[in-house]
Amino acid sequence: MSKPQARRWADELSGDENVVVGPLRGYHHETYVFPLPGRGRYKCREPRPGLFWFDRRCFASEEQLLRDLSGRISGIPDVIEVDGLKLQRFVEGQTLGDLLSDGLAVPRAVLAQILALFEQLARVTTETLSVDRCCTTLDRPEDGDSDGFMEWFVRFTEEHVYRGNLPAFEGLFADLGVGDEGFKYLRKHVSGLRERPFCLLHADLHRENLIVDDELRLWTIDWELATFGDPLYDLATHLHLMRYPVRQARAVAHRWAETVEQVRPGSSVGWEHDLPLLLGYKRAQSLFTDVIRTALSLDAGPEESPRQLVRAALKLRPVLADAALPLGLDSVPGPRRIVTALVRWRREHGVPPA
């Protein structure tokens, strides 16, 4: 079997295939790490083939974005160009997720650096950053149009994540009680947001994208989903993905509001009312992505045991419960019904039942 292109690049640039590490864990890319003489270790990567994109992309090149943010956002990977390839420096350290699993409180020193990141992001606006965009000017909400910004995301979730995958997953969604009507409820749920001035958003700030080095400095990686938009959306995404303890989540939200308001007045206006609405969208979005990913993980092989199916059902049950309100679900299926739905989906797609 031939090597992936990214691996061949890494072998060539390193000069020794034995020093290449990878592929690394990651969803969007096949990534390999290798040393460059006198420069440290760098990443060489390529998009994974046949990838499901669950999130909207804004920028054409993550490497171009990182280059333009150099000196404006601290703790991001350097980017260099070697033989026409743009390479990101590999950040040495441990992910915050490896150090502290979901549900555990984040130390004050790390939290202070996360809030400093939000402060720096709030300073970066569309007028101050010139990076190639994926979308056209006609497909971008006006600065401050928080309702339009959320419609942008709801439409992507409906058209690309839900409807785009209906040929394979319509039966599974139906068995779980999820259908087209859910998006009417979702739009109503997130309507009426206050206007806030747009800024740069990372849009994927979770424990695996935050690296702590040996000097306890925080680095932020994986800017693939960065975009311009409502700053409160970045906070909602962060809180949804970070799984802070409840008390610390409240404290983070209050400190975030104080931080961004000092940078750009109006950035936190109405946040206490709007944050639960945006969290509702994130929970609805997670339902679609988690159902698809869970089903595909079960489809990986024919030897899934009943215990694995039960674990999958126990994982999806709280996801469905969290999304019930924003999607207007009449009821939330129990684990037995979810297992039945997954088994039926596997059977319909040619995978023997466990």
PDB file of C-alpha atoms in Angstrom, residues 166-310:
ATOM      1  CA  LEU A 166     -30.275  12.043   4.931  1.00  0.00           C
ATOM      2  CA  PRO A 167     -29.684   9.389   2.238  1.00  0.00           C
ATOM      3  CA  ALA A 168     -27.652   7.421   4.782  1.00  0.00           C
ATOM      4  CA  PHE A 169     -29.159   8.514   8.108  1.00  0.00           C
ATOM      5  CA  GLU A 170     -32.809   9.455   7.566  1.00  0.00           C
ATOM      6  CA  GLY A 171     -34.086   6.234   9.115  1.00  0.00           C
ATOM      7  CA  LEU A 172     -31.847   6.559  12.138  1.00  0.00           C
ATOM      8  CA  PHE A 173     -32.863  10.169  12.766  1.00  0.00           C
ATOM      9  CA  ALA A 174     -36.536   9.223  12.401  1.00  0.00           C
ATOM     10  CA  ASP A 175     -36.172   6.331  14.864  1.00  0.00           C
ATOM     11  CA  LEU A 176     -34.671   8.784  17.344  1.00  0.00           C
ATOM     12  CA  GLY A 177     -37.564  11.213  16.899  1.00  0.00           C
ATOM     13  CA  VAL A 178     -35.591  13.856  14.972  1.00  0.00           C
ATOM     14  CA  GLY A 179     -36.975  15.362  11.768  1.00  0.00           C
ATOM     15  CA  ASP A 180     -37.376  18.463   9.613  1.00  0.00           C
ATOM     16  CA  GLU A 181     -39.643  20.175  12.155  1.00  0.00           C
ATOM     17  CA  GLY A 182     -36.748  20.497  14.544  1.00  0.00           C
ATOM     18  CA  PHE A 183     -35.197  23.315  12.535  1.00  0.00           C
ATOM     19  CA  LYS A 184     -38.338  25.440  12.824  1.00  0.00           C
ATOM     20  CA  TYR A 185     -38.038  25.175  16.598  1.00  0.00           C
ATOM     21  CA  LEU A 186     -34.300  25.798  16.446  1.00  0.00           C
ATOM     22  CA  ARG A 187     -34.694  29.018  14.447  1.00  0.00           C
ATOM     23  CA  LYS A 188     -37.342  30.231  16.873  1.00  0.00           C
ATOM     24  CA  HIS A 189     -35.120  29.288  19.801  1.00  0.00           C
ATOM     25  CA  VAL A 190     -32.159  31.437  18.654  1.00  0.00           C
ATOM     26  CA  SER A 191     -34.127  34.380  17.241  1.00  0.00           C
ATOM     27  CA  GLY A 192     -34.019  37.880  18.694  1.00  0.00           C
ATOM     28  CA  LEU A 193     -30.341  38.020  19.638  1.00  0.00           C
ATOM     29  CA  ARG A 194     -28.856  41.363  20.612  1.00  0.00           C
ATOM     30  CA  GLU A 195     -26.440  42.997  18.187  1.00  0.00           C
ATOM     31  CA  ARG A 196     -22.767  42.688  19.109  1.00  0.00           C
ATOM     32  CA  PRO A 197     -19.751  43.904  17.091  1.00  0.00           C
ATOM     33  CA  PHE A 198     -18.092  41.033  15.237  1.00  0.00           C
ATOM     34  CA  CYS A 199     -14.523  39.906  15.839  1.00  0.00           C
ATOM     35  CA  LEU A 200     -12.335  36.900  15.130  1.00  0.00           C
ATOM     36  CA  LEU A 201     -13.547  33.623  16.683  1.00  0.00           C
ATOM     37  CA  HIS A 202     -11.551  30.438  17.104  1.00  0.00           C
ATOM     38  CA  ALA A 203     -14.880  28.529  17.173  1.00  0.00           C
ATOM     39  CA  ASP A 204     -13.402  25.271  18.470  1.00  0.00           C
ATOM     40  CA  LEU A 205     -11.818  26.038  21.842  1.00  0.00           C
ATOM     41  CA  HIS A 206     -11.821  22.807  23.812  1.00  0.00           C
ATOM     42  CA  ARG A 207      -9.348  20.890  25.965  1.00  0.00           C
ATOM     43  CA  GLU A 208      -7.726  19.011  23.078  1.00  0.00           C
ATOM     44  CA  ASN A 209      -6.994  22.243  21.196  1.00  0.00           C
ATOM     45  CA  LEU A 210      -5.249  23.852  24.171  1.00  0.00           C
ATOM     46  CA  ILE A 211      -1.641  22.779  24.793  1.00  0.00           C
ATOM     47  CA  VAL A 212       0.248  23.401  28.028  1.00  0.00           C
ATOM     48  CA  ASP A 213       4.041  23.411  27.627  1.00  0.00           C
ATOM     49  CA  ASP A 214       6.738  22.718  30.225  1.00  0.00           C
ATOM     50  CA  GLU A 215       6.698  26.357  31.344  1.00  0.00           C
ATOM     51  CA  LEU A 216       2.897  26.243  31.853  1.00  0.00           C
ATOM     52  CA  ARG A 217       2.311  28.501  28.859  1.00  0.00           C
ATOM     53  CA  LEU A 218      -0.914  27.917  26.964  1.00  0.00           C
ATOM     54  CA  TRP A 219      -0.895  27.380  23.199  1.00  0.00           C
ATOM     55  CA  THR A 220      -3.958  27.306  20.940  1.00  0.00           C
ATOM     56  CA  ILE A 221      -3.957  24.962  17.952  1.00  0.00           C
ATOM     57  CA  ASP A 222      -6.377  23.847  15.215  1.00  0.00           C
ATOM     58  CA  TRP A 223      -7.662  27.144  13.814  1.00  0.00           C
ATOM     59  CA  GLU A 224      -9.400  25.303  10.963  1.00  0.00           C
ATOM     60  CA  LEU A 225     -12.890  26.495  11.995  1.00  0.00           C
ATOM     61  CA  ALA A 226     -11.986  30.104  12.834  1.00  0.00           C
ATOM     62  CA  THR A 227     -14.390  32.737  11.552  1.00  0.00           C
ATOM     63  CA  PHE A 228     -15.600  36.302  12.045  1.00  0.00           C
ATOM     64  CA  GLY A 229     -18.804  36.728  13.984  1.00  0.00           C
ATOM     65  CA  ASP A 230     -20.645  37.276  17.257  1.00  0.00           C
ATOM     66  CA  PRO A 231     -18.094  36.991  20.082  1.00  0.00           C
ATOM     67  CA  LEU A 232     -20.715  35.393  22.331  1.00  0.00           C
ATOM     68  CA  TYR A 233     -20.820  32.415  19.950  1.00  0.00           C
ATOM     69  CA  ASP A 234     -17.156  31.715  20.741  1.00  0.00           C
ATOM     70  CA  LEU A 235     -17.920  31.729  24.458  1.00  0.00           C
ATOM     71  CA  ALA A 236     -20.937  29.434  23.979  1.00  0.00           C
ATOM     72  CA  THR A 237     -18.865  26.995  21.917  1.00  0.00           C
ATOM     73  CA  HIS A 238     -16.079  27.082  24.497  1.00  0.00           C
ATOM     74  CA  LEU A 239     -18.415  26.439  27.443  1.00  0.00           C
ATOM     75  CA  HIS A 240     -20.231  23.671  25.564  1.00  0.00           C
ATOM     76  CA  LEU A 241     -17.018  21.852  24.640  1.00  0.00           C
ATOM     77  CA  MET A 242     -14.901  22.498  27.746  1.00  0.00           C
ATOM     78  CA  ARG A 243     -17.282  20.869  30.226  1.00  0.00           C
ATOM     79  CA  TYR A 244     -16.282  23.114  33.113  1.00  0.00           C
ATOM     80  CA  PRO A 245     -17.795  22.410  36.526  1.00  0.00           C
ATOM     81  CA  VAL A 246     -21.018  24.453  36.749  1.00  0.00           C
ATOM     82  CA  ARG A 247     -19.639  26.985  39.198  1.00  0.00           C
ATOM     83  CA  GLN A 248     -16.491  27.587  37.150  1.00  0.00           C
ATOM     84  CA  ALA A 249     -18.504  27.884  33.928  1.00  0.00           C
ATOM     85  CA  ARG A 250     -20.509  30.717  35.486  1.00  0.00           C
ATOM     86  CA  ALA A 251     -17.320  32.446  36.622  1.00  0.00           C
ATOM     87  CA  VAL A 252     -15.761  32.096  33.150  1.00  0.00           C
ATOM     88  CA  ALA A 253     -18.835  33.649  31.531  1.00  0.00           C
ATOM     89  CA  HIS A 254     -18.774  36.658  33.863  1.00  0.00           C
ATOM     90  CA  ARG A 255     -15.039  37.198  33.439  1.00  0.00           C
ATOM     91  CA  TRP A 256     -15.369  36.826  29.658  1.00  0.00           C
ATOM     92  CA  ALA A 257     -18.027  39.560  29.627  1.00  0.00           C
ATOM     93  CA  GLU A 258     -15.803  41.916  31.602  1.00  0.00           C
ATOM     94  CA  THR A 259     -12.791  41.134  29.403  1.00  0.00           C
ATOM     95  CA  VAL A 260     -14.331  41.675  25.954  1.00  0.00           C
ATOM     96  CA  GLU A 261     -16.319  44.703  27.090  1.00  0.00           C
ATOM     97  CA  GLN A 262     -13.111  46.483  28.030  1.00  0.00           C
ATOM     98  CA  VAL A 263     -11.670  45.807  24.581  1.00  0.00           C
ATOM     99  CA  ARG A 264     -14.718  46.674  22.478  1.00  0.00           C
ATOM    100  CA  PRO A 265     -17.738  48.167  24.219  1.00  0.00           C
ATOM    101  CA  GLY A 266     -20.930  46.363  23.269  1.00  0.00           C
ATOM    102  CA  SER A 267     -19.236  42.974  22.783  1.00  0.00           C
ATOM    103  CA  SER A 268     -21.050  41.510  25.798  1.00  0.00           C
ATOM    104  CA  VAL A 269     -24.378  43.326  25.496  1.00  0.00           C
ATOM    105  CA  GLY A 270     -27.298  41.033  26.389  1.00  0.00           C
ATOM    106  CA  TRP A 271     -25.010  38.096  27.050  1.00  0.00           C
ATOM    107  CA  GLU A 272     -26.903  36.771  30.067  1.00  0.00           C
ATOM    108  CA  HIS A 273     -30.084  36.457  28.000  1.00  0.00           C
ATOM    109  CA  ASP A 274     -28.476  35.256  24.758  1.00  0.00           C
ATOM    110  CA  LEU A 275     -25.901  32.781  26.079  1.00  0.00           C
ATOM    111  CA  PRO A 276     -28.492  30.077  26.939  1.00  0.00           C
ATOM    112  CA  LEU A 277     -29.936  30.439  23.424  1.00  0.00           C
ATOM    113  CA  LEU A 278     -26.549  29.928  21.769  1.00  0.00           C
ATOM    114  CA  LEU A 279     -25.811  27.007  24.078  1.00  0.00           C
ATOM    115  CA  GLY A 280     -29.107  25.528  22.884  1.00  0.00           C
ATOM    116  CA  TYR A 281     -27.895  25.741  19.289  1.00  0.00           C
ATOM    117  CA  LYS A 282     -24.605  24.056  20.212  1.00  0.00           C
ATOM    118  CA  ARG A 283     -26.535  21.214  21.870  1.00  0.00           C
ATOM    119  CA  ALA A 284     -28.733  20.798  18.809  1.00  0.00           C
ATOM    120  CA  GLN A 285     -25.708  20.842  16.530  1.00  0.00           C
ATOM    121  CA  SER A 286     -24.044  18.188  18.690  1.00  0.00           C
ATOM    122  CA  LEU A 287     -27.048  15.905  18.303  1.00  0.00           C
ATOM    123  CA  PHE A 288     -26.593  15.671  14.533  1.00  0.00           C
ATOM    124  CA  THR A 289     -22.814  15.310  14.635  1.00  0.00           C
ATOM    125  CA  ASP A 290     -22.781  12.817  17.510  1.00  0.00           C
ATOM    126  CA  VAL A 291     -25.490  10.610  15.994  1.00  0.00           C
ATOM    127  CA  ILE A 292     -23.638  10.422  12.676  1.00  0.00           C
ATOM    128  CA  ARG A 293     -20.223   9.873  14.236  1.00  0.00           C
ATOM    129  CA  THR A 294     -21.532   7.233  16.630  1.00  0.00           C
ATOM    130  CA  ALA A 295     -23.275   5.331  13.842  1.00  0.00           C
ATOM    131  CA  LEU A 296     -20.154   5.439  11.672  1.00  0.00           C
ATOM    132  CA  SER A 297     -17.998   4.207  14.543  1.00  0.00           C
ATOM    133  CA  LEU A 298     -20.294   1.192  14.898  1.00  0.00           C
ATOM    134  CA  ASP A 299     -20.069   0.643  11.168  1.00  0.00           C
ATOM    135  CA  ALA A 300     -16.292   0.316  11.416  1.00  0.00           C
ATOM    136  CA  GLY A 301     -16.507  -3.448  11.877  1.00  0.00           C
ATOM    137  CA  PRO A 302     -19.008  -6.303  12.066  1.00  0.00           C
ATOM    138  CA  GLU A 303     -17.954  -7.493  15.516  1.00  0.00           C
ATOM    139  CA  GLU A 304     -19.546  -4.809  17.687  1.00  0.00           C
ATOM    140  CA  SER A 305     -20.702  -6.383  20.924  1.00  0.00           C
ATOM    141  CA  PRO A 306     -24.033  -5.695  22.658  1.00  0.00           C
ATOM    142  CA  ARG A 307     -22.017  -3.962  25.383  1.00  0.00           C
ATOM    143  CA  GLN A 308     -20.564  -1.528  22.820  1.00  0.00           C
ATOM    144  CA  LEU A 309     -24.031  -0.784  21.478  1.00  0.00           C
ATOM    145  CA  VAL A 310     -25.261  -0.072  24.997  1.00  0.00           C
TER     146      VAL A 310
END
